PDB file of C-alpha atoms in Angstrom:
ATOM      1  CA  MET A   1     -17.914  38.886 -22.411  1.00 48.00           C
ATOM      2  CA  LYS A   2     -19.971  35.613 -22.200  1.00 48.00           C
ATOM      3  CA  SER A   3     -16.317  33.884 -21.533  1.00 50.00           C
ATOM      4  CA  LYS A   4     -15.582  36.337 -18.739  1.00 49.00           C
ATOM      5  CA  LYS A   5     -18.914  36.054 -17.180  1.00 52.00           C
ATOM      6  CA  LYS A   6     -18.649  32.086 -17.217  1.00 52.00           C
ATOM      7  CA  ALA A   7     -15.293  32.241 -15.600  1.00 49.00           C
ATOM      8  CA  SER A   8     -16.361  34.477 -12.773  1.00 57.00           C
ATOM      9  CA  SER A   9     -19.461  32.443 -12.234  1.00 57.00           C
ATOM     10  CA  PHE A  10     -17.207  29.205 -12.008  1.00 47.00           C
ATOM     11  CA  LEU A  11     -14.607  30.738  -9.546  1.00 49.00           C
ATOM     12  CA  ARG A  12     -17.628  31.873  -7.436  1.00 56.00           C
ATOM     13  CA  ALA A  13     -18.874  28.253  -7.423  1.00 52.00           C
ATOM     14  CA  LEU A  14     -15.690  26.981  -6.590  1.00 50.00           C
ATOM     15  CA  LYS A  15     -15.129  29.330  -3.632  1.00 52.00           C
ATOM     16  CA  LYS A  16     -18.597  28.588  -2.496  1.00 54.00           C
ATOM     17  CA  GLU A  17     -17.992  24.741  -2.620  1.00 54.00           C
ATOM     18  CA  ALA A  18     -14.310  24.659  -1.388  1.00 53.00           C
ATOM     19  CA  PRO A  19     -13.520  27.891   0.589  1.00 60.00           C
ATOM     20  CA  LEU A  20      -9.947  29.138   0.276  1.00 63.00           C
ATOM     21  CA  THR A  21      -8.727  28.065   3.745  1.00 77.00           C
ATOM     22  CA  PRO A  22      -5.205  27.797   4.597  1.00 76.00           C
ATOM     23  CA  GLY A  23      -5.513  23.993   4.936  1.00 76.00           C
ATOM     24  CA  TYR A  24      -7.254  23.935   1.357  1.00 79.00           C
ATOM     25  CA  ILE A  25      -4.736  25.932  -0.344  1.00 84.00           C
ATOM     26  CA  ALA A  26      -1.917  23.704   1.163  1.00 86.00           C
ATOM     27  CA  LEU A  27      -3.708  20.373   0.100  1.00 81.00           C
ATOM     28  CA  THR A  28      -3.866  22.163  -3.539  1.00 85.00           C
ATOM     29  CA  ALA A  29      -0.690  22.914  -3.425  1.00 88.00           C
ATOM     30  CA  TRP A  30       0.612  19.406  -2.415  1.00 88.00           C
ATOM     31  CA  SER A  31      -1.439  17.865  -4.918  1.00 85.00           C
ATOM     32  CA  ILE A  32      -0.267  19.863  -7.869  1.00 90.00           C
ATOM     33  CA  LEU A  33       3.169  19.354  -6.836  1.00 90.00           C
ATOM     34  CA  THR A  34       2.628  15.725  -6.403  1.00 86.00           C
ATOM     35  CA  ILE A  35       1.093  15.484  -9.744  1.00 87.00           C
ATOM     36  CA  LEU A  36       3.922  17.363 -11.371  1.00 89.00           C
ATOM     37  CA  ILE A  37       6.483  14.818 -10.042  1.00 88.00           C
ATOM     38  CA  ILE A  38       4.774  11.901 -10.983  1.00 87.00           C
ATOM     39  CA  GLY A  39       4.133  13.408 -14.589  1.00 88.00           C
ATOM     40  CA  TRP A  40       7.809  14.514 -14.952  1.00 89.00           C
ATOM     41  CA  MET A  41       8.804  10.834 -13.845  1.00 88.00           C
ATOM     42  CA  PHE A  42       6.504   9.377 -16.711  1.00 89.00           C
ATOM     43  CA  CYS A  43       7.996  11.804 -19.263  1.00 89.00           C
ATOM     44  CA  ALA A  44      11.427  11.177 -18.168  1.00 88.00           C
ATOM     45  CA  SER A  45      10.845   7.319 -18.547  1.00 87.00           C
ATOM     46  CA  LEU A  46       9.746   7.917 -22.065  1.00 88.00           C
ATOM     47  CA  SER A  47      12.776  10.081 -23.009  1.00 87.00           C
ATOM     48  CA  THR A  48      16.306   9.548 -23.643  1.00 85.00           C
ATOM     49  CA  THR A  49      19.306  10.015 -21.198  1.00 83.00           C
ATOM     50  CA  PRO A  50      20.697  13.149 -23.125  1.00 85.00           C
ATOM     51  CA  GLU A  51      17.287  14.806 -22.976  1.00 84.00           C
ATOM     52  CA  ILE A  52      16.920  14.413 -19.103  1.00 82.00           C
ATOM     53  CA  PHE A  53      20.383  15.963 -18.478  1.00 82.00           C
ATOM     54  CA  SER A  54      19.643  18.902 -21.097  1.00 82.00           C
ATOM     55  CA  GLY A  55      16.396  19.887 -19.448  1.00 79.00           C
ATOM     56  CA  LYS A  56      14.263  18.530 -22.314  1.00 79.00           C
ATOM     57  CA  VAL A  57      12.049  16.150 -20.576  1.00 82.00           C
ATOM     58  CA  GLY A  58       8.460  16.496 -21.912  1.00 73.00           C
ATOM     59  CA  THR A  59       9.679  17.783 -25.472  1.00 76.00           C
ATOM     60  CA  PHE A  60       9.976  14.421 -26.870  1.00 78.00           C
ATOM     61  CA  SER A  61      12.195  15.838 -29.398  1.00 77.00           C
ATOM     62  CA  SER A  62      13.459  12.407 -30.599  1.00 78.00           C
ATOM     63  CA  GLY A  63      10.007  10.634 -30.235  1.00 79.00           C
ATOM     64  CA  LEU A  64       8.430   8.506 -27.504  1.00 85.00           C
ATOM     65  CA  HIS A  65      10.757   5.766 -26.167  1.00 86.00           C
ATOM     66  CA  PHE A  66       8.756   3.112 -24.992  1.00 86.00           C
ATOM     67  CA  GLU A  67      11.392   0.504 -25.594  1.00 87.00           C
ATOM     68  CA  ASN A  68      12.854   2.095 -22.133  1.00 86.00           C
ATOM     69  CA  TYR A  69      10.053   0.107 -20.542  1.00 88.00           C
ATOM     70  CA  ALA A  70      10.877  -3.308 -22.449  1.00 86.00           C
ATOM     71  CA  LYS A  71      14.656  -2.903 -21.507  1.00 84.00           C
ATOM     72  CA  ALA A  72      14.110  -2.158 -17.953  1.00 83.00           C
ATOM     73  CA  TRP A  73      11.396  -5.184 -17.496  1.00 86.00           C
ATOM     74  CA  ASN A  74      13.864  -7.462 -19.360  1.00 82.00           C
ATOM     75  CA  SER A  75      17.430  -6.271 -18.749  1.00 74.00           C
ATOM     76  CA  GLN A  76      17.288  -4.502 -15.519  1.00 72.00           C
ATOM     77  CA  ASN A  77      15.652  -7.496 -13.727  1.00 79.00           C
ATOM     78  CA  VAL A  78      12.688  -5.263 -13.094  1.00 85.00           C
ATOM     79  CA  SER A  79      10.608  -8.204 -14.107  1.00 86.00           C
ATOM     80  CA  LYS A  80      12.004 -10.378 -11.208  1.00 88.00           C
ATOM     81  CA  ILE A  81      11.792  -7.840  -8.353  1.00 89.00           C
ATOM     82  CA  PHE A  82       8.138  -6.931  -9.589  1.00 90.00           C
ATOM     83  CA  MET A  83       6.986 -10.380  -9.470  1.00 91.00           C
ATOM     84  CA  ASN A  84       8.616 -11.199  -5.884  1.00 90.00           C
ATOM     85  CA  SER A  85       6.783  -8.033  -4.423  1.00 92.00           C
ATOM     86  CA  LEU A  86       3.568  -8.715  -5.864  1.00 92.00           C
ATOM     87  CA  GLY A  87       3.873 -12.354  -4.613  1.00 92.00           C
ATOM     88  CA  TYR A  88       4.897 -11.285  -1.098  1.00 93.00           C
ATOM     89  CA  THR A  89       2.208  -8.430  -0.964  1.00 94.00           C
ATOM     90  CA  LEU A  90      -0.702 -10.440  -2.453  1.00 94.00           C
ATOM     91  CA  VAL A  91      -0.400 -13.419   0.172  1.00 95.00           C
ATOM     92  CA  SER A  92       0.353 -11.167   3.126  1.00 95.00           C
ATOM     93  CA  CYS A  93      -2.568  -8.836   2.558  1.00 94.00           C
ATOM     94  CA  THR A  94      -4.804 -12.167   1.977  1.00 95.00           C
ATOM     95  CA  ALA A  95      -3.377 -13.686   4.938  1.00 95.00           C
ATOM     96  CA  LEU A  96      -3.890 -10.330   7.147  1.00 95.00           C
ATOM     97  CA  ILE A  97      -7.454 -10.220   6.512  1.00 95.00           C
ATOM     98  CA  PHE A  98      -8.249 -13.880   7.179  1.00 94.00           C
ATOM     99  CA  VAL A  99      -6.257 -13.598  10.448  1.00 94.00           C
ATOM    100  CA  CYS A 100      -7.343 -10.125  11.550  1.00 94.00           C
ATOM    101  CA  ALA A 101     -11.045  -9.949  10.602  1.00 94.00           C
ATOM    102  CA  PRO A 102     -12.225 -12.740  12.804  1.00 93.00           C
ATOM    103  CA  ALA A 103     -10.011 -11.443  15.777  1.00 93.00           C
ATOM    104  CA  ALA A 104     -11.326  -7.768  15.018  1.00 93.00           C
ATOM    105  CA  TYR A 105     -14.922  -9.086  15.210  1.00 92.00           C
ATOM    106  CA  ALA A 106     -14.343 -11.237  18.432  1.00 90.00           C
ATOM    107  CA  LEU A 107     -12.486  -8.464  20.144  1.00 91.00           C
ATOM    108  CA  SER A 108     -15.213  -5.838  19.320  1.00 89.00           C
ATOM    109  CA  ARG A 109     -18.491  -7.778  19.651  1.00 86.00           C
ATOM    110  CA  PHE A 110     -17.776 -10.016  22.599  1.00 85.00           C
ATOM    111  CA  LYS A 111     -16.777  -9.582  25.921  1.00 83.00           C
ATOM    112  CA  PHE A 112     -14.364 -11.971  27.415  1.00 81.00           C
ATOM    113  CA  PHE A 113     -11.361 -12.606  29.889  1.00 83.00           C
ATOM    114  CA  ALA A 114      -8.049 -10.447  28.816  1.00 85.00           C
ATOM    115  CA  CYS A 115     -10.394  -8.853  25.878  1.00 86.00           C
ATOM    116  CA  LYS A 116      -9.045  -5.329  27.220  1.00 89.00           C
ATOM    117  CA  PHE A 117      -5.872  -6.519  27.856  1.00 90.00           C
ATOM    118  CA  ILE A 118      -5.329  -7.895  24.219  1.00 90.00           C
ATOM    119  CA  GLN A 119      -6.598  -4.631  22.803  1.00 90.00           C
ATOM    120  CA  SER A 120      -4.378  -2.580  24.618  1.00 91.00           C
ATOM    121  CA  GLY A 121      -1.277  -4.945  23.555  1.00 91.00           C
ATOM    122  CA  LEU A 122      -2.374  -4.434  19.878  1.00 91.00           C
ATOM    123  CA  VAL A 123      -2.404  -0.596  20.374  1.00 90.00           C
ATOM    124  CA  SER A 124       0.922  -0.869  22.264  1.00 91.00           C
ATOM    125  CA  ALA A 125       2.365  -2.983  19.670  1.00 90.00           C
ATOM    126  CA  MET A 126       1.583  -0.431  16.829  1.00 89.00           C
ATOM    127  CA  ALA A 127       3.996   2.391  18.701  1.00 88.00           C
ATOM    128  CA  VAL A 128       7.078  -0.372  18.550  1.00 87.00           C
ATOM    129  CA  PRO A 129       9.462   0.850  15.545  1.00 86.00           C
ATOM    130  CA  VAL A 130      10.462  -2.035  13.291  1.00 85.00           C
ATOM    131  CA  ALA A 131      14.030  -0.981  13.945  1.00 82.00           C
ATOM    132  CA  MET A 132      13.936  -1.749  17.595  1.00 86.00           C
ATOM    133  CA  ILE A 133      12.881  -5.499  17.059  1.00 87.00           C
ATOM    134  CA  ILE A 134      14.928  -6.375  13.756  1.00 86.00           C
ATOM    135  CA  LEU A 135      17.894  -7.593  15.666  1.00 85.00           C
ATOM    136  CA  PRO A 136      16.034  -9.837  17.962  1.00 87.00           C
ATOM    137  CA  LEU A 137      13.938 -11.084  15.055  1.00 86.00           C
ATOM    138  CA  PHE A 138      17.364 -11.774  13.289  1.00 85.00           C
ATOM    139  CA  CYS A 139      18.585 -13.710  16.155  1.00 86.00           C
ATOM    140  CA  VAL A 140      15.593 -15.916  16.549  1.00 85.00           C
ATOM    141  CA  ILE A 141      15.255 -16.858  12.713  1.00 84.00           C
ATOM    142  CA  ALA A 142      19.042 -17.513  12.939  1.00 82.00           C
ATOM    143  CA  GLN A 143      18.683 -19.856  15.733  1.00 84.00           C
ATOM    144  CA  LEU A 144      15.897 -21.784  14.176  1.00 80.00           C
ATOM    145  CA  GLY A 145      17.976 -22.215  10.941  1.00 77.00           C
ATOM    146  CA  LEU A 146      15.818 -20.185   8.538  1.00 74.00           C
ATOM    147  CA  VAL A 147      18.707 -17.817   7.223  1.00 71.00           C
ATOM    148  CA  ASP A 148      19.453 -19.003   3.560  1.00 66.00           C
ATOM    149  CA  ASN A 149      18.686 -18.182   0.226  1.00 58.00           C
ATOM    150  CA  GLY A 150      15.804 -20.611  -0.483  1.00 61.00           C
ATOM    151  CA  ILE A 151      12.185 -20.933  -0.036  1.00 65.00           C
ATOM    152  CA  LYS A 152      12.487 -20.616   3.525  1.00 69.00           C
ATOM    153  CA  ASN A 153      13.569 -16.868   3.513  1.00 76.00           C
ATOM    154  CA  ARG A 154      10.477 -15.906   1.198  1.00 83.00           C
ATOM    155  CA  LEU A 155       8.305 -17.599   4.229  1.00 87.00           C
ATOM    156  CA  VAL A 156      10.126 -15.614   6.545  1.00 88.00           C
ATOM    157  CA  LEU A 157       9.686 -12.556   4.952  1.00 89.00           C
ATOM    158  CA  ILE A 158       5.732 -13.106   4.476  1.00 91.00           C
ATOM    159  CA  TYR A 159       5.335 -14.168   8.075  1.00 91.00           C
ATOM    160  CA  LEU A 160       7.172 -11.026   9.201  1.00 92.00           C
ATOM    161  CA  TYR A 161       5.095  -8.722   6.827  1.00 94.00           C
ATOM    162  CA  ILE A 162       1.850 -10.407   8.442  1.00 94.00           C
ATOM    163  CA  GLY A 163       3.108 -10.373  11.997  1.00 92.00           C
ATOM    164  CA  ILE A 164       4.177  -6.720  11.781  1.00 93.00           C
ATOM    165  CA  ASN A 165       0.644  -5.524  10.418  1.00 94.00           C
ATOM    166  CA  VAL A 166      -1.555  -7.477  12.443  1.00 94.00           C
ATOM    167  CA  PRO A 167      -1.794  -4.886  15.417  1.00 94.00           C
ATOM    168  CA  TYR A 168      -2.815  -1.834  12.893  1.00 94.00           C
ATOM    169  CA  THR A 169      -5.271  -4.067  10.836  1.00 95.00           C
ATOM    170  CA  THR A 170      -6.863  -5.697  13.819  1.00 95.00           C
ATOM    171  CA  ILE A 171      -7.542  -2.153  15.392  1.00 93.00           C
ATOM    172  CA  PHE A 172      -8.547  -0.703  12.133  1.00 92.00           C
ATOM    173  CA  LEU A 173     -11.354  -3.532  11.491  1.00 93.00           C
ATOM    174  CA  MET A 174     -12.590  -3.193  14.986  1.00 91.00           C
ATOM    175  CA  ALA A 175     -13.986   0.157  14.418  1.00 87.00           C
ATOM    176  CA  PHE A 176     -16.009  -1.133  11.571  1.00 86.00           C
ATOM    177  CA  PHE A 177     -17.369  -4.339  13.444  1.00 89.00           C
ATOM    178  CA  SER A 178     -18.161  -2.339  16.661  1.00 86.00           C
ATOM    179  CA  ASN A 179     -20.251   0.169  14.441  1.00 84.00           C
ATOM    180  CA  LEU A 180     -22.567  -2.544  12.880  1.00 83.00           C
ATOM    181  CA  SER A 181     -25.826  -2.954  13.810  1.00 81.00           C
ATOM    182  CA  GLY A 182     -26.447  -5.966  16.412  1.00 81.00           C
ATOM    183  CA  GLU A 183     -29.921  -6.567  14.611  1.00 84.00           C
ATOM    184  CA  TYR A 184     -28.062  -8.566  12.022  1.00 82.00           C
ATOM    185  CA  GLU A 185     -26.745 -11.065  14.683  1.00 83.00           C
ATOM    186  CA  ASP A 186     -30.116 -11.347  16.253  1.00 82.00           C
ATOM    187  CA  ALA A 187     -31.695 -12.150  13.245  1.00 85.00           C
ATOM    188  CA  ALA A 188     -29.307 -14.706  12.277  1.00 83.00           C
ATOM    189  CA  ALA A 189     -29.540 -16.380  15.615  1.00 83.00           C
ATOM    190  CA  ILE A 190     -33.365 -16.659  15.500  1.00 83.00           C
ATOM    191  CA  ASP A 191     -32.618 -18.530  12.123  1.00 81.00           C
ATOM    192  CA  GLY A 192     -30.363 -20.984  13.637  1.00 82.00           C
ATOM    193  CA  CYS A 193     -27.000 -19.730  12.419  1.00 83.00           C
ATOM    194  CA  SER A 194     -23.949 -20.314  14.397  1.00 83.00           C
ATOM    195  CA  GLN A 195     -21.638 -17.529  15.389  1.00 83.00           C
ATOM    196  CA  SER A 196     -19.017 -18.480  12.967  1.00 85.00           C
ATOM    197  CA  LYS A 197     -21.493 -18.744  10.046  1.00 87.00           C
ATOM    198  CA  THR A 198     -22.983 -15.301  11.054  1.00 87.00           C
ATOM    199  CA  PHE A 199     -19.385 -13.822  10.743  1.00 88.00           C
ATOM    200  CA  TRP A 200     -18.752 -15.180   7.196  1.00 89.00           C
ATOM    201  CA  LYS A 201     -22.010 -14.698   5.605  1.00 88.00           C
ATOM    202  CA  ILE A 202     -23.175 -11.576   7.148  1.00 88.00           C
ATOM    203  CA  MET A 203     -20.856  -9.466   9.283  1.00 89.00           C
ATOM    204  CA  PHE A 204     -17.716 -10.236   7.141  1.00 91.00           C
ATOM    205  CA  PRO A 205     -19.511  -8.914   3.849  1.00 89.00           C
ATOM    206  CA  LEU A 206     -21.101  -5.720   5.958  1.00 88.00           C
ATOM    207  CA  ALA A 207     -17.291  -5.055   6.650  1.00 88.00           C
ATOM    208  CA  GLN A 208     -16.252  -4.685   3.153  1.00 87.00           C
ATOM    209  CA  PRO A 209     -15.455  -0.896   2.977  1.00 85.00           C
ATOM    210  CA  GLY A 210     -12.920  -1.175   5.791  1.00 87.00           C
ATOM    211  CA  ILE A 211     -11.479  -4.412   4.331  1.00 91.00           C
ATOM    212  CA  ILE A 212     -11.001  -2.976   1.115  1.00 88.00           C
ATOM    213  CA  THR A 213      -9.568   0.158   2.422  1.00 88.00           C
ATOM    214  CA  VAL A 214      -7.009  -1.594   4.996  1.00 91.00           C
ATOM    215  CA  THR A 215      -6.167  -3.859   2.269  1.00 91.00           C
ATOM    216  CA  ILE A 216      -4.902  -1.102   0.155  1.00 90.00           C
ATOM    217  CA  PHE A 217      -3.099   0.428   2.986  1.00 91.00           C
ATOM    218  CA  ASN A 218      -1.247  -2.741   3.649  1.00 93.00           C
ATOM    219  CA  PHE A 219      -0.617  -3.389  -0.083  1.00 93.00           C
ATOM    220  CA  ASN A 220       0.999  -0.024  -0.107  1.00 91.00           C
ATOM    221  CA  LYS A 221       3.019  -0.296   3.021  1.00 92.00           C
ATOM    222  CA  ILE A 222       4.491  -3.941   1.971  1.00 93.00           C
ATOM    223  CA  TRP A 223       5.237  -2.793  -1.426  1.00 92.00           C
ATOM    224  CA  ASN A 224       7.387  -0.141  -0.490  1.00 89.00           C
ATOM    225  CA  GLU A 225       8.779  -2.099   2.494  1.00 89.00           C
ATOM    226  CA  TYR A 226      12.582  -1.642   2.591  1.00 88.00           C
ATOM    227  CA  PHE A 227      14.356  -2.322   6.015  1.00 86.00           C
ATOM    228  CA  LEU A 228      12.986  -6.009   6.298  1.00 88.00           C
ATOM    229  CA  SER A 229      13.392  -7.034   2.647  1.00 87.00           C
ATOM    230  CA  LEU A 230      17.029  -5.517   3.170  1.00 85.00           C
ATOM    231  CA  ILE A 231      17.835  -7.989   5.833  1.00 85.00           C
ATOM    232  CA  PHE A 232      15.908 -11.010   5.223  1.00 84.00           C
ATOM    233  CA  ALA A 233      15.732 -11.027   1.258  1.00 80.00           C
ATOM    234  CA  ASN A 234      19.257 -11.588   1.071  1.00 72.00           C
ATOM    235  CA  SER A 235      19.551 -12.779  -2.419  1.00 76.00           C
ATOM    236  CA  ASP A 236      19.256 -11.127  -5.780  1.00 75.00           C
ATOM    237  CA  SER A 237      16.575 -13.962  -6.810  1.00 79.00           C
ATOM    238  CA  MET A 238      14.225 -12.665  -3.738  1.00 84.00           C
ATOM    239  CA  ARG A 239      14.384  -9.060  -3.588  1.00 85.00           C
ATOM    240  CA  PRO A 240      11.335  -6.856  -3.882  1.00 89.00           C
ATOM    241  CA  VAL A 241      11.233  -3.494  -5.409  1.00 88.00           C
ATOM    242  CA  ALA A 242      12.463  -1.338  -2.915  1.00 87.00           C
ATOM    243  CA  VAL A 243      15.775  -3.260  -2.391  1.00 87.00           C
ATOM    244  CA  GLY A 244      15.778  -3.886  -6.140  1.00 85.00           C
ATOM    245  CA  LEU A 245      15.474  -0.136  -7.126  1.00 84.00           C
ATOM    246  CA  PHE A 246      18.279   1.165  -4.662  1.00 83.00           C
ATOM    247  CA  SER A 247      20.524  -1.495  -6.467  1.00 81.00           C
ATOM    248  CA  MET A 248      19.453   0.069  -9.718  1.00 79.00           C
ATOM    249  CA  ILE A 249      20.487   3.517  -8.391  1.00 78.00           C
ATOM    250  CA  ASN A 250      23.929   2.270  -7.336  1.00 78.00           C
ATOM    251  CA  SER A 251      24.546   0.532 -10.790  1.00 75.00           C
ATOM    252  CA  MET A 252      23.749   4.026 -12.580  1.00 71.00           C
ATOM    253  CA  LYS A 253      27.197   5.121 -11.483  1.00 66.00           C
ATOM    254  CA  TYR A 254      28.582   2.627 -14.034  1.00 71.00           C
ATOM    255  CA  THR A 255      25.814   2.461 -16.689  1.00 72.00           C
ATOM    256  CA  GLY A 256      24.489   5.877 -16.873  1.00 75.00           C
ATOM    257  CA  ASP A 257      20.893   4.563 -18.176  1.00 78.00           C
ATOM    258  CA  TRP A 258      18.821   7.176 -16.327  1.00 83.00           C
ATOM    259  CA  SER A 259      16.042   6.727 -18.916  1.00 84.00           C
ATOM    260  CA  GLY A 260      15.987   2.845 -17.964  1.00 84.00           C
ATOM    261  CA  LEU A 261      15.866   3.901 -14.291  1.00 85.00           C
ATOM    262  CA  PHE A 262      12.591   6.159 -14.495  1.00 87.00           C
ATOM    263  CA  ALA A 263      10.864   3.598 -16.584  1.00 88.00           C
ATOM    264  CA  ALA A 264      11.587   0.963 -14.000  1.00 88.00           C
ATOM    265  CA  VAL A 265      10.398   3.326 -11.367  1.00 87.00           C
ATOM    266  CA  ALA A 266       7.315   3.926 -13.317  1.00 88.00           C
ATOM    267  CA  ILE A 267       6.629   0.084 -13.614  1.00 89.00           C
ATOM    268  CA  VAL A 268       6.848  -0.260  -9.943  1.00 88.00           C
ATOM    269  CA  THR A 269       4.770   2.981  -9.130  1.00 88.00           C
ATOM    270  CA  LEU A 270       1.900   1.663 -11.387  1.00 87.00           C
ATOM    271  CA  PRO A 271       0.134  -0.947  -8.883  1.00 87.00           C
ATOM    272  CA  THR A 272      -0.164   1.547  -6.123  1.00 84.00           C
ATOM    273  CA  LEU A 273      -1.060   4.427  -8.426  1.00 84.00           C
ATOM    274  CA  VAL A 274      -3.830   2.430 -10.048  1.00 84.00           C
ATOM    275  CA  LEU A 275      -5.103   1.191  -6.823  1.00 82.00           C
ATOM    276  CA  TYR A 276      -5.703   4.672  -5.579  1.00 79.00           C
ATOM    277  CA  ILE A 277      -6.878   6.197  -8.780  1.00 79.00           C
ATOM    278  CA  LEU A 278      -9.548   3.272  -9.169  1.00 79.00           C
ATOM    279  CA  LEU A 279     -10.467   2.794  -5.574  1.00 75.00           C
ATOM    280  CA  SER A 280     -10.243   6.365  -4.173  1.00 69.00           C
ATOM    281  CA  GLU A 281     -13.888   6.623  -3.725  1.00 69.00           C
ATOM    282  CA  ARG A 282     -14.068   3.215  -1.607  1.00 66.00           C
ATOM    283  CA  ILE A 283     -10.799   4.549   0.551  1.00 65.00           C
ATOM    284  CA  ILE A 284     -12.694   7.588   1.364  1.00 66.00           C
ATOM    285  CA  ALA A 285     -15.953   5.669   2.056  1.00 62.00           C
ATOM    286  CA  GLY A 286     -13.945   3.163   4.279  1.00 60.00           C
ATOM    287  CA  VAL A 287     -12.232   5.737   6.208  1.00 61.00           C
ATOM    288  CA  THR A 288     -15.347   7.622   6.955  1.00 59.00           C
ATOM    289  CA  ALA A 289     -17.731   4.478   7.503  1.00 58.00           C
ATOM    290  CA  GLY A 290     -15.656   3.509  10.555  1.00 53.00           C
ATOM    291  CA  GLY A 291     -16.843   6.707  12.517  1.00 51.00           C
ATOM    292  CA  VAL A 292     -20.656   6.200  11.948  1.00 48.00           C
ATOM    293  CA  LYS A 293     -22.562   4.156  14.073  1.00 50.00           C
ATOM    294  CA  GLY A 294     -24.592   1.809  11.926  1.00 50.00           C
TER     295      GLY A 294
END
């Protein structure tokens, strides 16, 4: 009886805190489905290929096969594509912050000639699909002699990641800088701080929620990018995870090592999964803080 009362009181509290609206039900169903898919993937990565095809994933009748991860990391080239993507993503995300944060601050806090024009240009650039500019970009890069299999292609890919994500990152950060109180700048001016020092010492740290949030979004976008890397990372030594995994899927036709494939997928999924789990509160705070006047 006590357990039934506790269960009913829990359900009443749950309904009170989160009413069963259609949107809430859909979001709950989507979350459960996502958890099940991710859980099945990790279980398959610890199983054998016969267990996967026989529908015995998660039973672990033959034990936990952690050697699938070692095999995928060493023999299936996952270590190389993982480090390639990590390098591309970290360099691009860092450069985006140092390029876009000052630009967003200037566009949101100061009124100058062509300010509105630049803002409109950034918003318009966000509406242009990458597929529409890929051919002109390739022609320009080919004319500059940057299409080869060396360090130039790595730099070209990083430049493209930075350039394509500048409009979104700048517009996102403008919302945070525009909502920060101007009293901070007034106090800094009284103390004799220059505008650049005011930005780096005061305003930049105050925009930390937005910077962390947009960095996580950029990290996820660049980490999973496929189209640009397929065109410009034209060698096995430079391919990131998206193109590398596609090559592995094609090779499964001949090797049949599906447990190793799921282990590779689990490895390349971990960075974004860990980021979202550890920084979920910061992401929510960053998304909501931009709409509150500081």
